[in-house]
RNA sequence: GCGCGCGUAGCUCAGUUGGUUAGAGCGCUACCCUGAUAAGGUAGAGGUCCCAAGUUCGAAUCUUGGCGCGCGCACCA
């Protein structure tokens, strides 16, 4: 027998007990054990960083990540879920720096790299407890005990292997990169960090004259005019760029005595005139191409020798000036400035590409080299004496003053724009700065990455060719190295004699090198501090201590480069590194690559989605470089659900300082995890940005969880009363699916049960089939909506329509007093609840488990599966779906709804019985009419009428009209459609329908000549109620009610009102529903008195009245108004 | 600046290849039920489907151009 159920469930408490029960019973492990050997469903966990607090967005990802593995496991697949943690990177270092109260690299070095790294390793787990709590609390089943950790030695060695592969294939190289540089902190910042630090500032905006040189190298009075907002880059000027096909003009001040001539792009000439408030005349014009190759005098002689421009031999022959020369560049625009761009290759990425292109034109070794007057600490070097030792931005004013004094400053103004500052030292502006960096040649694999991407199933689909595809198409080489401390060390050792390098694949390989030294550094540290994690031996500074004999030069030593790598490479390597592959874990890797399914939020397109795809494509894609391990596209993941970002209550980004969202823990404590999960899964498509609203989460409870719980509670209450006990009726419960239940005593085949039961099981099985196909297509939103509709059908139709059976006399225990129809109702509802528990289990794992534990666990004392998550997902049995019945029942529900609408229109409340209701079906298909008439009782009961029929002479109540079926006739008639539509609407519908019925076709004359040939199916029939009837209509039916009331009907209506009044009294007196009462009435209305007398048996039985009489009611009897008739009622509990 | 997404009822959101009267939940109003009851049901009101042009017999849906919001990228020489 079932345990009693609380009507008011405390979901948070319930969930806590379920979570504890899962833990104690190892339910997750059991769910895996069941499926061992079954086809795999491979899931990759994108590693979160435990260095930050989990927030509501993580609740969403963890819910989605839990849903599909649970579902697939129930569907019969084997899905191991290995957790993982992302542990490296600047955020960890920043946390530690904050703790230590330091900022710059110099301060870290002063503190000591070794203790700093120890701090980092400890800091990684700062919020571990919160993460583990969240994971368990939200019901995310994943194996935390076997989590991969990116700083572990085995993980690092896998990454080393990958990097060594790339290095050996020539895909890992060292080059320059212009980075956003935090000069005070001595480090480059990632684009994400830069993006966080933009501030609106006003910078000087200067227009500077670059005088062109004549053949002797002397400046002329004709100058290029360049524009810049960073005067401090002018001392490092190297070129001036123009657009070749753009027209340039030479301007002279019309009113000035001055002979100065300015060259600017023609479209910008007028603007310059306005700024200078001068009337310029155009004295010459030329295309940009004509300027290319001309030399000019740079604004400062920082790097220039006096005299003629230095030249060098070109690769193609001839000589050209090395620098301070006009070049052509496509990126030059006329949006702002002058159309002439000052190029300082050290301080801009596009500027740098100009230098690289120029270098390529010259004979090897003789081209321009990078010139740079700025030191890494952001101060000018001695090369620019005027600013030597001062921070560059502080020199802007002196630089412009100097230019003005030399007559080179054409114009100066303020320019307001966004400029990046350091995100954690917001007084420090960032500068663009060239650094040596290690790159992965990903751009060479652009086409392969696109091909790999093309095979991935992205949800939503537009990610593939949209955001992600675009990103791949504009791919640039991956800047891999970081000049930091806490990260995977770049495994490249360089010969100190020759500069030649080689990559190391594992720690063991390193120790096996000839003449290896320095391994003892870690050993000593470990001896001094036995708690030191062994994993740190592959980290700085210990790894840097290891050197070995150079294979390239006798006497040379191999020393590691100083850099660590971008931590995105770590996470992107997890498909193999999580197993330590290829050094170990072969079986695991082979059986779990690629992933069937991953999911993260959209911010991972350039993060984890990209790093995984890039690494996998380079390592496992076809390659001209020998590649032993080629895999078919797609890899390393086949399907990816890209989640939208979560917004706060106000629709803005969630922000701790704005307090515009509730902490997940608060949500769990108030409403429970299932409420949150259901809100995520059933509230909206997962890729829309979700507004995280407490109100919406709260409302997701009554709409689904509570409704399901109410049905369950109803069932248990009455099953206990009626002795419905499957545990004793069923010897071998199996998995409690349909076939298992069929072996129970007292169970009747569905075909023998009543219509309502057959309908319920039809809906159940149809829903299961549809949910399965939707879930297989990763459409949990559609599946959840279908499930919600099913629960509504159970609650608001099956249970409501079955109440009489549940309350009928007789038991449901299969004994001699058993009531067969009642027992059928129990078996139907029992099966429905069990199946819904299974269907909903991946969505709301706690609530369904609680229901299952009682309906199956308690009922069978352990003979049935102990957890709903250890059952098979119901796929729906088509043989149990009666489509006609489903359709007809929908018509009945429609009729009931229309009948109430018709009543409402006439202000005839449902308590007032009516004589008759008639229905006219729009689509008199099959035998629906006969079926409906056979179910007149049902309709009469729902609508409180005496008689129901399908109308035999519909023309009395309705008019029929025909409308074109646009979908069918549209393609057929094209432009004639409006005419045909007119003809159909205005024509004789009855005649047309008759013709169609008789001949299978009809011709409709069109206005202006011609005819349209109409066939059955080309038109739709619409029925409309004629005026004057109490009717309501829908596309399916018209319902007409008889609104005339006879005295008998009025009397019945009065009596129903009286009963209602008494029931309300009973409730107010807090009587038990089995208590009997004595009733005394007093009324001056003879009509009311007569009505009650006439129906006194009905009144007595409805209200459980032991006695009923008219008289003088005791004082305090409640006065009532019964449709205008006064009535005093005294209700007293009967003595017996 | 470029790219991606979004814009539908007071609020939160659905809307399947273009098709007839654009839906749901919440909220609101009225009513009903009262043996699941701090629940439940029915009905109603509420819409310029952001704007404009175009394609089409027909556009919430397709195209183009705006406007607004979000995100990403780049740039700010």
XYZ file of N, CA and C in Angstrom, chain A residues 47 85-89 148 150-151 155-156 159 163 478 480 486-489 539 565-578 608 611 615:
111
model
N 34.821 22.508 -18.885
C 35.214 22.713 -17.479
C 34.935 24.124 -16.997
N 37.584 20.502 -14.352
C 37.793 21.848 -13.797
C 38.889 22.557 -14.558
N 38.591 23.795 -14.886
C 39.536 24.659 -15.567
C 40.286 25.425 -14.487
N 41.592 25.290 -14.437
C 42.295 25.759 -13.243
C 43.402 26.766 -13.510
N 43.766 26.963 -14.779
C 44.895 27.853 -15.061
C 44.420 29.256 -15.419
N 45.380 30.153 -15.555
C 45.083 31.423 -16.197
C 45.171 32.651 -15.325
N 38.502 15.581 -14.297
C 39.816 15.960 -14.840
C 40.128 17.381 -14.376
N 42.868 20.607 -15.036
C 43.816 21.005 -16.078
C 45.243 21.192 -15.579
N 45.432 21.330 -14.270
C 46.830 21.474 -13.827
C 47.467 20.134 -13.452
N 47.165 15.671 -17.320
C 46.506 16.586 -18.248
C 47.551 17.452 -18.965
N 48.463 17.973 -18.173
C 49.512 18.827 -18.751
C 50.315 18.047 -19.790
N 48.558 17.825 -23.020
C 48.653 19.103 -23.722
C 50.036 19.237 -24.353
N 50.986 19.898 -28.242
C 51.828 21.006 -28.684
C 53.055 20.493 -29.431
N 46.527 31.499 -33.913
C 46.235 31.512 -32.483
C 47.472 31.975 -31.710
N 49.337 31.883 -28.810
C 49.236 30.855 -27.781
C 49.913 31.225 -26.466
N 51.138 31.058 -13.944
C 50.287 29.917 -13.590
C 49.551 29.443 -14.838
N 50.171 28.505 -15.514
C 49.551 27.953 -16.703
C 50.359 26.754 -17.150
N 49.871 26.063 -18.166
C 50.637 24.947 -18.707
C 51.905 25.499 -19.357
N 53.074 25.074 -18.890
C 54.312 25.601 -19.477
C 54.426 25.172 -20.941
N 55.171 22.363 -13.500
C 54.871 23.797 -13.571
C 56.111 24.632 -13.300
N 51.028 28.822 -21.538
C 50.128 28.945 -22.679
C 48.751 29.451 -22.266
N 48.056 29.939 -23.255
C 46.660 30.367 -23.140
C 45.837 29.218 -22.547
N 45.112 29.489 -21.461
C 44.410 28.378 -20.802
C 43.245 27.855 -21.656
N 42.844 28.583 -22.698
C 41.818 28.025 -23.590
C 42.331 26.795 -24.319
N 43.658 26.739 -24.492
C 44.195 25.535 -25.122
C 43.984 24.330 -24.212
N 44.110 24.547 -22.910
C 43.862 23.449 -21.955
C 42.458 22.872 -22.153
N 41.466 23.748 -22.086
C 40.093 23.230 -22.141
C 39.808 22.638 -23.521
N 40.385 23.233 -24.561
C 40.155 22.695 -25.900
C 40.777 21.325 -26.097
N 41.762 21.009 -25.255
C 42.437 19.717 -25.370
C 41.745 18.636 -24.544
N 40.683 19.014 -23.811
C 40.096 18.051 -22.878
C 39.545 16.784 -23.521
N 39.126 16.802 -24.799
C 38.605 15.539 -25.349
C 39.595 14.376 -25.222
N 40.898 14.676 -25.277
C 41.862 13.587 -25.062
C 42.616 13.763 -23.738
N 42.863 15.041 -23.370
C 43.661 15.264 -22.160
C 42.939 14.808 -20.901
N 41.606 14.749 -20.937
C 40.897 14.298 -19.737
C 41.259 12.846 -19.399
N 35.497 27.888 -25.763
C 35.656 26.433 -25.756
C 35.223 25.780 -27.063
N 38.210 26.458 -29.353
C 39.479 25.811 -28.987
C 39.396 24.309 -29.219
N 41.805 22.611 -32.171
C 42.796 21.612 -31.771
C 42.488 20.284 -32.443
